Amino acid sequence: MARSAGNGIDYVSPVRRILVGVTIVLCLAIFVVWRIDSPRVERMRTELLDRVVPSFEFAGAPIRSLAGMVDDFQSYQRIYEQNQDLRRELQQMKAWKEAAVQLEQENAKLLALNSVRLDPQLTSVSGVVMADSGSPFRQSALLNVGSRDGIRDGWATMDGLGLVGRIAGVGKQTSRVILLTDAASRIPVTIQPSGQRAMLSGDNASAPTLDFIEDFDQVRPGDRVVSSGDGGLFPSGILVGQVIAGTDGRLRTRLAADYERLEFMRVLRSHEGEVVPADGSLIVPPQPVPLLPPVPEEGIDQLAAGQSENG
């Protein structure tokens, strides 16, 4: 404690007690004055606030800044927690989406193999993919159905989602399928919704090219590609895939068929069309043979007498 240099008398403690007492009395006086309900006291309180509060405005600025920083930090913490929750939900949604896509594809395959028909006159034979007999230069697969099941060359095959290829080689119990990705595969297709005709050409890549497009300006990536049915090779309206832009600048098709998991295939029976013998019969229907008018009996006797005289 601070003491005098000579006799060591303490002056600080009494001063501290006096200040504490004055502060307590002042606080009690302010409390009492603030509790008095009187118009005169209310005016006094108002004048006191008008004089004192503006003077302490600078003292409240750091406190307000500190409070704002605390609020910003709490807001940032809430945003960070929400971001982490959204990331976890996004990962779960991706997993659910993948599971939903797989279930949708499996459901589509089962429906297609069981009862779905593309045409009322079109039937199918389902077969199991026994082996992939392809090579880097040949894309094909082997089915366990053949001539005993009525399979013929050229018939289209599907996996339940989209077109896979066509039959090219039939045995008694097996048949070979040339895939759309094979370099020897060429099928006519239609690009929707523009309706442009093109040729789907395989080049041993996973996405066949689109050649001979009528108008490139009307074709956009994402357009659906379906079989056109031109030439009677395949039925029309079979889903093939979607248009994509290849790395080589050419338009290609992302196939709808799942080539990574080819387990079953549907062989579509194609019925031969009606043969038109002549162009005229297609435009004008066949006319009935005209009937001769009936000949009276007298005329028949005269005609017989004339023939006997000539004889």
PDB file of C-alpha atoms in Angstrom:
ATOM      1  CA  MET A   1       0.000   0.000   0.000  1.00  0.00           C
ATOM      2  CA  ALA A   2       0.979   3.565  -0.576  1.00  0.00           C
ATOM      3  CA  ARG A   3       2.127   5.099   2.684  1.00  0.00           C
ATOM      4  CA  SER A   4       3.695   8.428   3.603  1.00  0.00           C
ATOM      5  CA  ALA A   5       7.452   8.523   3.588  1.00  0.00           C
ATOM      6  CA  GLY A   6       7.757   9.401   7.297  1.00  0.00           C
ATOM      7  CA  ASN A   7       5.220   7.612   9.477  1.00  0.00           C
ATOM      8  CA  GLY A   8       3.722   5.061   6.995  1.00  0.00           C
ATOM      9  CA  ILE A   9       0.069   6.290   7.168  1.00  0.00           C
ATOM     10  CA  ASP A  10      -2.338   4.586   4.641  1.00  0.00           C
ATOM     11  CA  TYR A  11      -4.303   7.116   2.522  1.00  0.00           C
ATOM     12  CA  VAL A  12      -5.587   4.841  -0.236  1.00  0.00           C
ATOM     13  CA  SER A  13      -7.958   2.610   1.709  1.00  0.00           C
ATOM     14  CA  PRO A  14     -10.139   5.433   3.082  1.00  0.00           C
ATOM     15  CA  VAL A  15     -10.362   7.007  -0.377  1.00  0.00           C
ATOM     16  CA  ARG A  16     -11.372   3.684  -1.901  1.00  0.00           C
ATOM     17  CA  ARG A  17     -14.101   3.179   0.710  1.00  0.00           C
ATOM     18  CA  ILE A  18     -15.400   6.688   0.114  1.00  0.00           C
ATOM     19  CA  LEU A  19     -15.570   6.145  -3.672  1.00  0.00           C
ATOM     20  CA  VAL A  20     -17.348   2.808  -3.272  1.00  0.00           C
ATOM     21  CA  GLY A  21     -19.856   4.361  -0.897  1.00  0.00           C
ATOM     22  CA  VAL A  22     -20.513   7.307  -3.193  1.00  0.00           C
ATOM     23  CA  THR A  23     -20.989   4.954  -6.163  1.00  0.00           C
ATOM     24  CA  ILE A  24     -23.491   2.828  -4.234  1.00  0.00           C
ATOM     25  CA  VAL A  25     -25.414   5.899  -3.092  1.00  0.00           C
ATOM     26  CA  LEU A  26     -25.447   7.270  -6.644  1.00  0.00           C
ATOM     27  CA  CYS A  27     -26.740   3.980  -8.058  1.00  0.00           C
ATOM     28  CA  LEU A  28     -29.452   3.840  -5.371  1.00  0.00           C
ATOM     29  CA  ALA A  29     -30.421   7.437  -6.138  1.00  0.00           C
ATOM     30  CA  ILE A  30     -30.640   6.712  -9.873  1.00  0.00           C
ATOM     31  CA  PHE A  31     -32.705   3.604  -9.173  1.00  0.00           C
ATOM     32  CA  VAL A  32     -35.086   5.529  -6.916  1.00  0.00           C
ATOM     33  CA  VAL A  33     -35.381   8.404  -9.361  1.00  0.00           C
ATOM     34  CA  TRP A  34     -36.045   5.963 -12.217  1.00  0.00           C
ATOM     35  CA  ARG A  35     -38.805   4.296 -10.235  1.00  0.00           C
ATOM     36  CA  ILE A  36     -40.676   7.535  -9.422  1.00  0.00           C
ATOM     37  CA  ASP A  37     -43.761   7.956 -11.558  1.00  0.00           C
ATOM     38  CA  SER A  38     -44.125  11.707 -11.890  1.00  0.00           C
ATOM     39  CA  PRO A  39     -44.315  14.069 -14.889  1.00  0.00           C
ATOM     40  CA  ARG A  40     -41.641  16.308 -13.437  1.00  0.00           C
ATOM     41  CA  VAL A  41     -39.279  13.429 -12.781  1.00  0.00           C
ATOM     42  CA  GLU A  42     -40.027  12.077 -16.265  1.00  0.00           C
ATOM     43  CA  ARG A  43     -38.976  15.389 -17.816  1.00  0.00           C
ATOM     44  CA  MET A  44     -35.827  15.367 -15.691  1.00  0.00           C
ATOM     45  CA  ARG A  45     -35.027  11.825 -16.827  1.00  0.00           C
ATOM     46  CA  THR A  46     -35.576  12.789 -20.449  1.00  0.00           C
ATOM     47  CA  GLU A  47     -33.278  15.826 -20.190  1.00  0.00           C
ATOM     48  CA  LEU A  48     -30.650  13.710 -18.455  1.00  0.00           C
ATOM     49  CA  LEU A  49     -30.768  11.120 -21.209  1.00  0.00           C
ATOM     50  CA  ASP A  50     -30.574  13.798 -23.896  1.00  0.00           C
ATOM     51  CA  ARG A  51     -27.425  15.207 -22.312  1.00  0.00           C
ATOM     52  CA  VAL A  52     -25.638  12.046 -21.270  1.00  0.00           C
ATOM     53  CA  VAL A  53     -26.432   9.460 -23.970  1.00  0.00           C
ATOM     54  CA  PRO A  54     -25.012  11.386 -26.991  1.00  0.00           C
ATOM     55  CA  SER A  55     -21.803  11.897 -25.044  1.00  0.00           C
ATOM     56  CA  PHE A  56     -21.380   8.137 -24.640  1.00  0.00           C
ATOM     57  CA  GLU A  57     -22.074   7.385 -28.315  1.00  0.00           C
ATOM     58  CA  PHE A  58     -18.373   6.895 -29.056  1.00  0.00           C
ATOM     59  CA  ALA A  59     -18.093   4.470 -26.145  1.00  0.00           C
ATOM     60  CA  GLY A  60     -20.819   2.243 -27.605  1.00  0.00           C
ATOM     61  CA  ALA A  61     -19.196   1.990 -31.051  1.00  0.00           C
ATOM     62  CA  PRO A  62     -16.593  -0.652 -30.056  1.00  0.00           C
ATOM     63  CA  ILE A  63     -19.244  -2.615 -28.243  1.00  0.00           C
ATOM     64  CA  ARG A  64     -21.518  -2.580 -31.282  1.00  0.00           C
ATOM     65  CA  SER A  65     -18.627  -3.587 -33.535  1.00  0.00           C
ATOM     66  CA  LEU A  66     -17.731  -6.431 -31.210  1.00  0.00           C
ATOM     67  CA  ALA A  67     -21.356  -7.563 -31.135  1.00  0.00           C
ATOM     68  CA  GLY A  68     -21.482  -7.450 -34.954  1.00  0.00           C
ATOM     69  CA  MET A  69     -18.321  -9.538 -35.178  1.00  0.00           C
ATOM     70  CA  VAL A  70     -19.821 -12.097 -32.826  1.00  0.00           C
ATOM     71  CA  ASP A  71     -23.007 -12.227 -34.898  1.00  0.00           C
ATOM     72  CA  ASP A  72     -21.013 -12.609 -38.123  1.00  0.00           C
ATOM     73  CA  PHE A  73     -18.962 -15.418 -36.620  1.00  0.00           C
ATOM     74  CA  GLN A  74     -22.100 -17.203 -35.446  1.00  0.00           C
ATOM     75  CA  SER A  75     -23.666 -16.737 -38.881  1.00  0.00           C
ATOM     76  CA  TYR A  76     -20.536 -18.105 -40.570  1.00  0.00           C
ATOM     77  CA  GLN A  77     -20.572 -21.079 -38.222  1.00  0.00           C
ATOM     78  CA  ARG A  78     -24.229 -21.766 -39.048  1.00  0.00           C
ATOM     79  CA  ILE A  79     -23.512 -21.471 -42.795  1.00  0.00           C
ATOM     80  CA  TYR A  80     -20.555 -23.848 -42.476  1.00  0.00           C
ATOM     81  CA  GLU A  81     -22.687 -26.404 -40.628  1.00  0.00           C
ATOM     82  CA  GLN A  82     -25.444 -26.074 -43.239  1.00  0.00           C
ATOM     83  CA  ASN A  83     -22.859 -26.524 -46.012  1.00  0.00           C
ATOM     84  CA  GLN A  84     -21.590 -29.713 -44.391  1.00  0.00           C
ATOM     85  CA  ASP A  85     -25.147 -31.002 -44.031  1.00  0.00           C
ATOM     86  CA  LEU A  86     -25.873 -30.218 -47.683  1.00  0.00           C
ATOM     87  CA  ARG A  87     -22.708 -32.028 -48.763  1.00  0.00           C
ATOM     88  CA  ARG A  88     -23.741 -35.123 -46.829  1.00  0.00           C
ATOM     89  CA  GLU A  89     -27.259 -34.959 -48.258  1.00  0.00           C
ATOM     90  CA  LEU A  90     -25.820 -34.533 -51.759  1.00  0.00           C
ATOM     91  CA  GLN A  91     -23.701 -37.652 -51.351  1.00  0.00           C
ATOM     92  CA  GLN A  92     -26.759 -39.561 -50.155  1.00  0.00           C
ATOM     93  CA  MET A  93     -28.808 -38.222 -53.073  1.00  0.00           C
ATOM     94  CA  LYS A  94     -26.136 -39.359 -55.528  1.00  0.00           C
ATOM     95  CA  ALA A  95     -26.221 -42.839 -54.011  1.00  0.00           C
ATOM     96  CA  TRP A  96     -30.026 -42.893 -54.150  1.00  0.00           C
ATOM     97  CA  LYS A  97     -29.986 -41.630 -57.731  1.00  0.00           C
ATOM     98  CA  GLU A  98     -27.588 -44.372 -58.803  1.00  0.00           C
ATOM     99  CA  ALA A  99     -29.733 -46.985 -57.074  1.00  0.00           C
ATOM    100  CA  ALA A 100     -32.879 -45.564 -58.708  1.00  0.00           C
ATOM    101  CA  VAL A 101     -31.266 -45.597 -62.161  1.00  0.00           C
ATOM    102  CA  GLN A 102     -30.161 -49.202 -61.713  1.00  0.00           C
ATOM    103  CA  LEU A 103     -33.623 -50.233 -60.533  1.00  0.00           C
ATOM    104  CA  GLU A 104     -35.213 -48.371 -63.448  1.00  0.00           C
ATOM    105  CA  GLN A 105     -32.962 -50.097 -65.949  1.00  0.00           C
ATOM    106  CA  GLU A 106     -33.579 -53.502 -64.378  1.00  0.00           C
ATOM    107  CA  ASN A 107     -37.322 -52.858 -64.344  1.00  0.00           C
ATOM    108  CA  ALA A 108     -37.259 -51.781 -67.983  1.00  0.00           C
ATOM    109  CA  LYS A 109     -35.324 -54.916 -68.923  1.00  0.00           C
ATOM    110  CA  LEU A 110     -37.748 -57.190 -67.102  1.00  0.00           C
ATOM    111  CA  LEU A 111     -40.776 -55.450 -68.573  1.00  0.00           C
ATOM    112  CA  ALA A 112     -39.298 -55.618 -72.044  1.00  0.00           C
ATOM    113  CA  LEU A 113     -38.426 -59.291 -71.704  1.00  0.00           C
ATOM    114  CA  ASN A 114     -41.830 -60.213 -70.315  1.00  0.00           C
ATOM    115  CA  SER A 115     -44.660 -58.425 -72.044  1.00  0.00           C
ATOM    116  CA  VAL A 116     -43.766 -55.119 -73.675  1.00  0.00           C
ATOM    117  CA  ARG A 117     -44.238 -55.057 -77.462  1.00  0.00           C
ATOM    118  CA  LEU A 118     -43.258 -52.315 -79.831  1.00  0.00           C
ATOM    119  CA  ASP A 119     -45.749 -53.302 -82.491  1.00  0.00           C
ATOM    120  CA  PRO A 120     -49.001 -55.313 -82.302  1.00  0.00           C
ATOM    121  CA  GLN A 121     -47.702 -57.575 -85.078  1.00  0.00           C
ATOM    122  CA  LEU A 122     -44.187 -57.779 -83.614  1.00  0.00           C
ATOM    123  CA  THR A 123     -43.237 -60.656 -81.346  1.00  0.00           C
ATOM    124  CA  SER A 124     -39.898 -61.544 -79.828  1.00  0.00           C
ATOM    125  CA  VAL A 125     -37.745 -64.389 -78.594  1.00  0.00           C
ATOM    126  CA  SER A 126     -35.678 -63.865 -75.445  1.00  0.00           C
ATOM    127  CA  GLY A 127     -32.218 -65.367 -75.227  1.00  0.00           C
ATOM    128  CA  VAL A 128     -29.285 -65.457 -72.846  1.00  0.00           C
ATOM    129  CA  VAL A 129     -25.907 -64.034 -73.868  1.00  0.00           C
ATOM    130  CA  MET A 130     -23.612 -67.028 -73.687  1.00  0.00           C
ATOM    131  CA  ALA A 131     -20.347 -65.364 -74.607  1.00  0.00           C
ATOM    132  CA  ASP A 132     -18.845 -62.302 -76.196  1.00  0.00           C
ATOM    133  CA  SER A 133     -17.179 -63.544 -79.329  1.00  0.00           C
ATOM    134  CA  GLY A 134     -15.878 -60.105 -80.256  1.00  0.00           C
ATOM    135  CA  SER A 135     -12.376 -58.833 -80.779  1.00  0.00           C
ATOM    136  CA  PRO A 136     -10.675 -55.437 -81.246  1.00  0.00           C
ATOM    137  CA  PHE A 137     -11.772 -55.618 -84.879  1.00  0.00           C
ATOM    138  CA  ARG A 138     -15.125 -57.352 -84.397  1.00  0.00           C
ATOM    139  CA  GLN A 139     -17.961 -56.521 -82.018  1.00  0.00           C
ATOM    140  CA  SER A 140     -20.405 -59.414 -81.593  1.00  0.00           C
ATOM    141  CA  ALA A 141     -22.107 -61.636 -79.040  1.00  0.00           C
ATOM    142  CA  LEU A 142     -23.439 -65.189 -78.948  1.00  0.00           C
ATOM    143  CA  LEU A 143     -27.034 -66.105 -77.999  1.00  0.00           C
ATOM    144  CA  ASN A 144     -28.468 -69.456 -76.930  1.00  0.00           C
ATOM    145  CA  VAL A 145     -31.347 -69.305 -79.463  1.00  0.00           C
ATOM    146  CA  GLY A 146     -31.141 -70.411 -83.075  1.00  0.00           C
ATOM    147  CA  SER A 147     -33.029 -71.850 -86.012  1.00  0.00           C
ATOM    148  CA  ARG A 148     -34.992 -74.252 -83.794  1.00  0.00           C
ATOM    149  CA  ASP A 149     -36.507 -71.122 -82.191  1.00  0.00           C
ATOM    150  CA  GLY A 150     -37.312 -69.593 -85.577  1.00  0.00           C
ATOM    151  CA  ILE A 151     -34.421 -67.094 -85.571  1.00  0.00           C
ATOM    152  CA  ARG A 152     -33.444 -65.649 -88.957  1.00  0.00           C
ATOM    153  CA  ASP A 153     -30.607 -63.505 -90.231  1.00  0.00           C
ATOM    154  CA  GLY A 154     -31.118 -59.762 -90.063  1.00  0.00           C
ATOM    155  CA  TRP A 155     -33.542 -59.667 -87.151  1.00  0.00           C
ATOM    156  CA  ALA A 156     -33.035 -56.867 -84.635  1.00  0.00           C
ATOM    157  CA  THR A 157     -31.960 -57.496 -81.040  1.00  0.00           C
ATOM    158  CA  MET A 158     -32.583 -55.393 -77.914  1.00  0.00           C
ATOM    159  CA  ASP A 159     -31.515 -55.581 -74.274  1.00  0.00           C
ATOM    160  CA  GLY A 160     -34.748 -54.118 -72.910  1.00  0.00           C
ATOM    161  CA  LEU A 161     -33.602 -50.486 -73.037  1.00  0.00           C
ATOM    162  CA  GLY A 162     -32.449 -49.972 -76.567  1.00  0.00           C
ATOM    163  CA  LEU A 163     -31.286 -51.504 -79.812  1.00  0.00           C
ATOM    164  CA  VAL A 164     -28.196 -53.703 -79.517  1.00  0.00           C
ATOM    165  CA  GLY A 165     -27.574 -55.052 -83.021  1.00  0.00           C
ATOM    166  CA  ARG A 166     -28.813 -57.594 -85.554  1.00  0.00           C
ATOM    167  CA  ILE A 167     -28.576 -61.324 -86.115  1.00  0.00           C
ATOM    168  CA  ALA A 168     -25.712 -62.268 -88.451  1.00  0.00           C
ATOM    169  CA  GLY A 169     -25.287 -65.999 -88.447  1.00  0.00           C
ATOM    170  CA  VAL A 170     -27.794 -68.592 -87.221  1.00  0.00           C
ATOM    171  CA  GLY A 171     -27.090 -72.105 -86.039  1.00  0.00           C
ATOM    172  CA  LYS A 172     -29.483 -74.741 -84.817  1.00  0.00           C
ATOM    173  CA  GLN A 173     -29.136 -73.802 -81.154  1.00  0.00           C
ATOM    174  CA  THR A 174     -27.120 -70.567 -81.220  1.00  0.00           C
ATOM    175  CA  SER A 175     -26.940 -67.336 -83.174  1.00  0.00           C
ATOM    176  CA  ARG A 176     -24.429 -64.520 -83.483  1.00  0.00           C
ATOM    177  CA  VAL A 177     -25.323 -60.856 -82.985  1.00  0.00           C
ATOM    178  CA  ILE A 178     -23.384 -58.093 -84.724  1.00  0.00           C
ATOM    179  CA  LEU A 179     -23.431 -55.123 -82.329  1.00  0.00           C
ATOM    180  CA  LEU A 180     -24.110 -51.549 -83.420  1.00  0.00           C
ATOM    181  CA  THR A 181     -20.526 -50.667 -82.499  1.00  0.00           C
ATOM    182  CA  ASP A 182     -19.100 -53.087 -85.080  1.00  0.00           C
ATOM    183  CA  ALA A 183     -17.372 -51.507 -88.084  1.00  0.00           C
ATOM    184  CA  ALA A 184     -19.636 -53.471 -90.422  1.00  0.00           C
ATOM    185  CA  SER A 185     -22.844 -52.190 -88.819  1.00  0.00           C
ATOM    186  CA  ARG A 186     -24.921 -49.637 -90.765  1.00  0.00           C
ATOM    187  CA  ILE A 187     -28.541 -48.874 -89.863  1.00  0.00           C
ATOM    188  CA  PRO A 188     -30.849 -45.998 -90.889  1.00  0.00           C
ATOM    189  CA  VAL A 189     -32.047 -43.858 -87.978  1.00  0.00           C
ATOM    190  CA  THR A 190     -34.215 -40.829 -87.281  1.00  0.00           C
ATOM    191  CA  ILE A 191     -33.135 -37.988 -84.990  1.00  0.00           C
ATOM    192  CA  GLN A 192     -35.947 -36.581 -82.870  1.00  0.00           C
ATOM    193  CA  PRO A 193     -37.517 -34.083 -82.489  1.00  0.00           C
ATOM    194  CA  SER A 194     -36.183 -32.583 -85.731  1.00  0.00           C
ATOM    195  CA  GLY A 195     -37.009 -35.725 -87.738  1.00  0.00           C
ATOM    196  CA  GLN A 196     -33.663 -35.687 -89.562  1.00  0.00           C
ATOM    197  CA  ARG A 197     -32.659 -38.947 -91.255  1.00  0.00           C
ATOM    198  CA  ALA A 198     -29.132 -40.264 -90.826  1.00  0.00           C
ATOM    199  CA  MET A 199     -27.038 -43.410 -90.948  1.00  0.00           C
ATOM    200  CA  LEU A 200     -25.674 -44.906 -87.726  1.00  0.00           C
ATOM    201  CA  SER A 201     -22.235 -46.286 -88.546  1.00  0.00           C
ATOM    202  CA  GLY A 202     -20.164 -48.363 -86.147  1.00  0.00           C
ATOM    203  CA  ASP A 203     -16.403 -47.886 -85.931  1.00  0.00           C
ATOM    204  CA  ASN A 204     -15.522 -50.236 -83.028  1.00  0.00           C
ATOM    205  CA  ALA A 205     -15.937 -47.321 -80.594  1.00  0.00           C
ATOM    206  CA  SER A 206     -18.470 -47.178 -77.768  1.00  0.00           C
ATOM    207  CA  ALA A 207     -20.375 -44.365 -79.514  1.00  0.00           C
ATOM    208  CA  PRO A 208     -21.179 -44.974 -83.219  1.00  0.00           C
ATOM    209  CA  THR A 209     -21.065 -42.040 -85.614  1.00  0.00           C
ATOM    210  CA  LEU A 210     -24.003 -40.336 -87.336  1.00  0.00           C
ATOM    211  CA  ASP A 211     -23.357 -39.984 -91.065  1.00  0.00           C
ATOM    212  CA  PHE A 212     -25.310 -38.521 -93.978  1.00  0.00           C
ATOM    213  CA  ILE A 213     -27.385 -36.184 -91.798  1.00  0.00           C
ATOM    214  CA  GLU A 214     -29.753 -34.100 -93.926  1.00  0.00           C
ATOM    215  CA  ASP A 215     -29.346 -30.819 -91.980  1.00  0.00           C
ATOM    216  CA  PHE A 216     -26.683 -30.568 -89.284  1.00  0.00           C
ATOM    217  CA  ASP A 217     -28.068 -27.236 -87.995  1.00  0.00           C
ATOM    218  CA  GLN A 218     -31.233 -28.933 -86.751  1.00  0.00           C
ATOM    219  CA  VAL A 219     -29.407 -31.586 -84.736  1.00  0.00           C
ATOM    220  CA  ARG A 220     -28.391 -30.851 -81.136  1.00  0.00           C
ATOM    221  CA  PRO A 221     -26.599 -32.940 -78.498  1.00  0.00           C
ATOM    222  CA  GLY A 222     -29.179 -34.662 -76.357  1.00  0.00           C
ATOM    223  CA  ASP A 223     -31.605 -35.402 -79.209  1.00  0.00           C
ATOM    224  CA  ARG A 224     -33.098 -38.893 -79.230  1.00  0.00           C
ATOM    225  CA  VAL A 225     -32.026 -41.354 -81.931  1.00  0.00           C
ATOM    226  CA  VAL A 226     -34.513 -44.060 -82.982  1.00  0.00           C
ATOM    227  CA  SER A 227     -34.603 -46.561 -85.806  1.00  0.00           C
ATOM    228  CA  SER A 228     -36.292 -45.198 -88.921  1.00  0.00           C
ATOM    229  CA  GLY A 229     -37.436 -48.486 -90.440  1.00  0.00           C
ATOM    230  CA  ASP A 230     -36.173 -47.461 -93.886  1.00  0.00           C
ATOM    231  CA  GLY A 231     -35.347 -50.387 -96.123  1.00  0.00           C
ATOM    232  CA  GLY A 232     -37.301 -52.791 -93.923  1.00  0.00           C
ATOM    233  CA  LEU A 233     -34.129 -53.712 -91.993  1.00  0.00           C
ATOM    234  CA  PHE A 234     -35.459 -52.859 -88.523  1.00  0.00           C
ATOM    235  CA  PRO A 235     -38.872 -51.873 -87.168  1.00  0.00           C
ATOM    236  CA  SER A 236     -39.261 -48.123 -86.772  1.00  0.00           C
ATOM    237  CA  GLY A 237     -39.347 -46.336 -83.424  1.00  0.00           C
ATOM    238  CA  ILE A 238     -36.843 -48.494 -81.533  1.00  0.00           C
ATOM    239  CA  LEU A 239     -34.752 -46.380 -79.170  1.00  0.00           C
ATOM    240  CA  VAL A 240     -31.073 -46.306 -80.107  1.00  0.00           C
ATOM    241  CA  GLY A 241     -29.613 -43.563 -77.894  1.00  0.00           C
ATOM    242  CA  GLN A 242     -28.840 -39.848 -77.664  1.00  0.00           C
ATOM    243  CA  VAL A 243     -26.781 -37.524 -79.823  1.00  0.00           C
ATOM    244  CA  ILE A 244     -23.447 -36.410 -78.374  1.00  0.00           C
ATOM    245  CA  ALA A 245     -20.528 -34.388 -79.708  1.00  0.00           C
ATOM    246  CA  GLY A 246     -17.454 -36.567 -80.153  1.00  0.00           C
ATOM    247  CA  THR A 247     -13.921 -35.499 -79.333  1.00  0.00           C
ATOM    248  CA  ASP A 248     -13.133 -35.688 -83.043  1.00  0.00           C
ATOM    249  CA  GLY A 249     -15.795 -33.092 -83.858  1.00  0.00           C
ATOM    250  CA  ARG A 250     -18.234 -35.622 -85.336  1.00  0.00           C
ATOM    251  CA  LEU A 251     -21.747 -36.261 -84.074  1.00  0.00           C
ATOM    252  CA  ARG A 252     -22.012 -39.590 -82.324  1.00  0.00           C
ATOM    253  CA  THR A 253     -24.645 -41.574 -80.444  1.00  0.00           C
ATOM    254  CA  ARG A 254     -24.500 -42.584 -76.809  1.00  0.00           C
ATOM    255  CA  LEU A 255     -26.237 -45.951 -76.976  1.00  0.00           C
ATOM    256  CA  ALA A 256     -29.162 -46.603 -74.641  1.00  0.00           C
ATOM    257  CA  ALA A 257     -28.306 -50.298 -74.410  1.00  0.00           C
ATOM    258  CA  ASP A 258     -26.039 -51.247 -71.527  1.00  0.00           C
ATOM    259  CA  TYR A 259     -23.166 -52.923 -73.338  1.00  0.00           C
ATOM    260  CA  GLU A 260     -21.277 -53.454 -70.074  1.00  0.00           C
ATOM    261  CA  ARG A 261     -23.949 -55.812 -68.722  1.00  0.00           C
ATOM    262  CA  LEU A 262     -25.458 -57.693 -71.656  1.00  0.00           C
ATOM    263  CA  GLU A 263     -27.118 -60.669 -69.984  1.00  0.00           C
ATOM    264  CA  PHE A 264     -30.370 -61.037 -71.919  1.00  0.00           C
ATOM    265  CA  MET A 265     -31.446 -60.041 -75.402  1.00  0.00           C
ATOM    266  CA  ARG A 266     -34.737 -59.894 -77.225  1.00  0.00           C
ATOM    267  CA  VAL A 267     -34.731 -60.980 -80.841  1.00  0.00           C
ATOM    268  CA  LEU A 268     -37.539 -59.140 -82.638  1.00  0.00           C
ATOM    269  CA  ARG A 269     -39.364 -61.229 -85.215  1.00  0.00           C
ATOM    270  CA  SER A 270     -39.761 -59.206 -88.409  1.00  0.00           C
ATOM    271  CA  HIS A 271     -42.737 -60.106 -90.581  1.00  0.00           C
ATOM    272  CA  GLU A 272     -42.182 -59.884 -94.299  1.00  0.00           C
ATOM    273  CA  GLY A 273     -44.159 -57.157 -95.980  1.00  0.00           C
ATOM    274  CA  GLU A 274     -46.740 -57.685 -98.671  1.00  0.00           C
ATOM    275  CA  VAL A 275     -45.228 -57.985-102.153  1.00  0.00           C
ATOM    276  CA  VAL A 276     -46.801 -55.635-104.720  1.00  0.00           C
ATOM    277  CA  PRO A 277     -46.644 -57.314-108.173  1.00  0.00           C
ATOM    278  CA  ALA A 278     -47.214 -54.138-110.192  1.00  0.00           C
ATOM    279  CA  ASP A 279     -47.366 -50.418-109.617  1.00  0.00           C
ATOM    280  CA  GLY A 280     -50.844 -50.125-111.081  1.00  0.00           C
ATOM    281  CA  SER A 281     -52.349 -52.529-108.609  1.00  0.00           C
ATOM    282  CA  LEU A 282     -51.076 -50.341-105.785  1.00  0.00           C
ATOM    283  CA  ILE A 283     -52.839 -47.255-107.192  1.00  0.00           C
ATOM    284  CA  VAL A 284     -55.966 -48.726-108.846  1.00  0.00           C
ATOM    285  CA  PRO A 285     -57.616 -51.721-107.155  1.00  0.00           C
ATOM    286  CA  PRO A 286     -58.242 -54.801-109.348  1.00  0.00           C
ATOM    287  CA  GLN A 287     -61.388 -54.456-111.475  1.00  0.00           C
ATOM    288  CA  PRO A 288     -63.962 -57.286-111.652  1.00  0.00           C
ATOM    289  CA  VAL A 289     -64.287 -59.252-114.885  1.00  0.00           C
ATOM    290  CA  PRO A 290     -67.310 -57.909-116.881  1.00  0.00           C
ATOM    291  CA  LEU A 291     -70.127 -60.390-117.363  1.00  0.00           C
ATOM    292  CA  LEU A 292     -71.659 -60.920-120.894  1.00  0.00           C
ATOM    293  CA  PRO A 293     -75.395 -60.193-121.239  1.00  0.00           C
ATOM    294  CA  PRO A 294     -77.611 -63.283-121.404  1.00  0.00           C
ATOM    295  CA  VAL A 295     -78.425 -64.569-124.994  1.00  0.00           C
ATOM    296  CA  PRO A 296     -82.078 -65.518-125.733  1.00  0.00           C
ATOM    297  CA  GLU A 297     -82.894 -69.073-126.840  1.00  0.00           C
ATOM    298  CA  GLU A 298     -83.919 -67.976-130.373  1.00  0.00           C
ATOM    299  CA  GLY A 299     -80.572 -66.396-130.874  1.00  0.00           C
ATOM    300  CA  ILE A 300     -78.834 -69.534-129.716  1.00  0.00           C
ATOM    301  CA  ASP A 301     -80.843 -71.639-132.304  1.00  0.00           C
ATOM    302  CA  GLN A 302     -80.019 -69.218-135.120  1.00  0.00           C
ATOM    303  CA  LEU A 303     -76.341 -69.227-134.118  1.00  0.00           C
ATOM    304  CA  ALA A 304     -76.304 -73.070-134.154  1.00  0.00           C
ATOM    305  CA  ALA A 305     -78.064 -73.219-137.572  1.00  0.00           C
ATOM    306  CA  GLY A 306     -75.558 -70.777-139.042  1.00  0.00           C
ATOM    307  CA  GLN A 307     -72.658 -72.806-137.738  1.00  0.00           C
ATOM    308  CA  SER A 308     -74.177 -76.032-139.301  1.00  0.00           C
ATOM    309  CA  GLU A 309     -74.616 -74.393-142.704  1.00  0.00           C
ATOM    310  CA  ASN A 310     -71.044 -73.192-142.675  1.00  0.00           C
ATOM    311  CA  GLY A 311     -69.907 -76.635-141.733  1.00  0.00           C
TER     312      GLY A 311
END
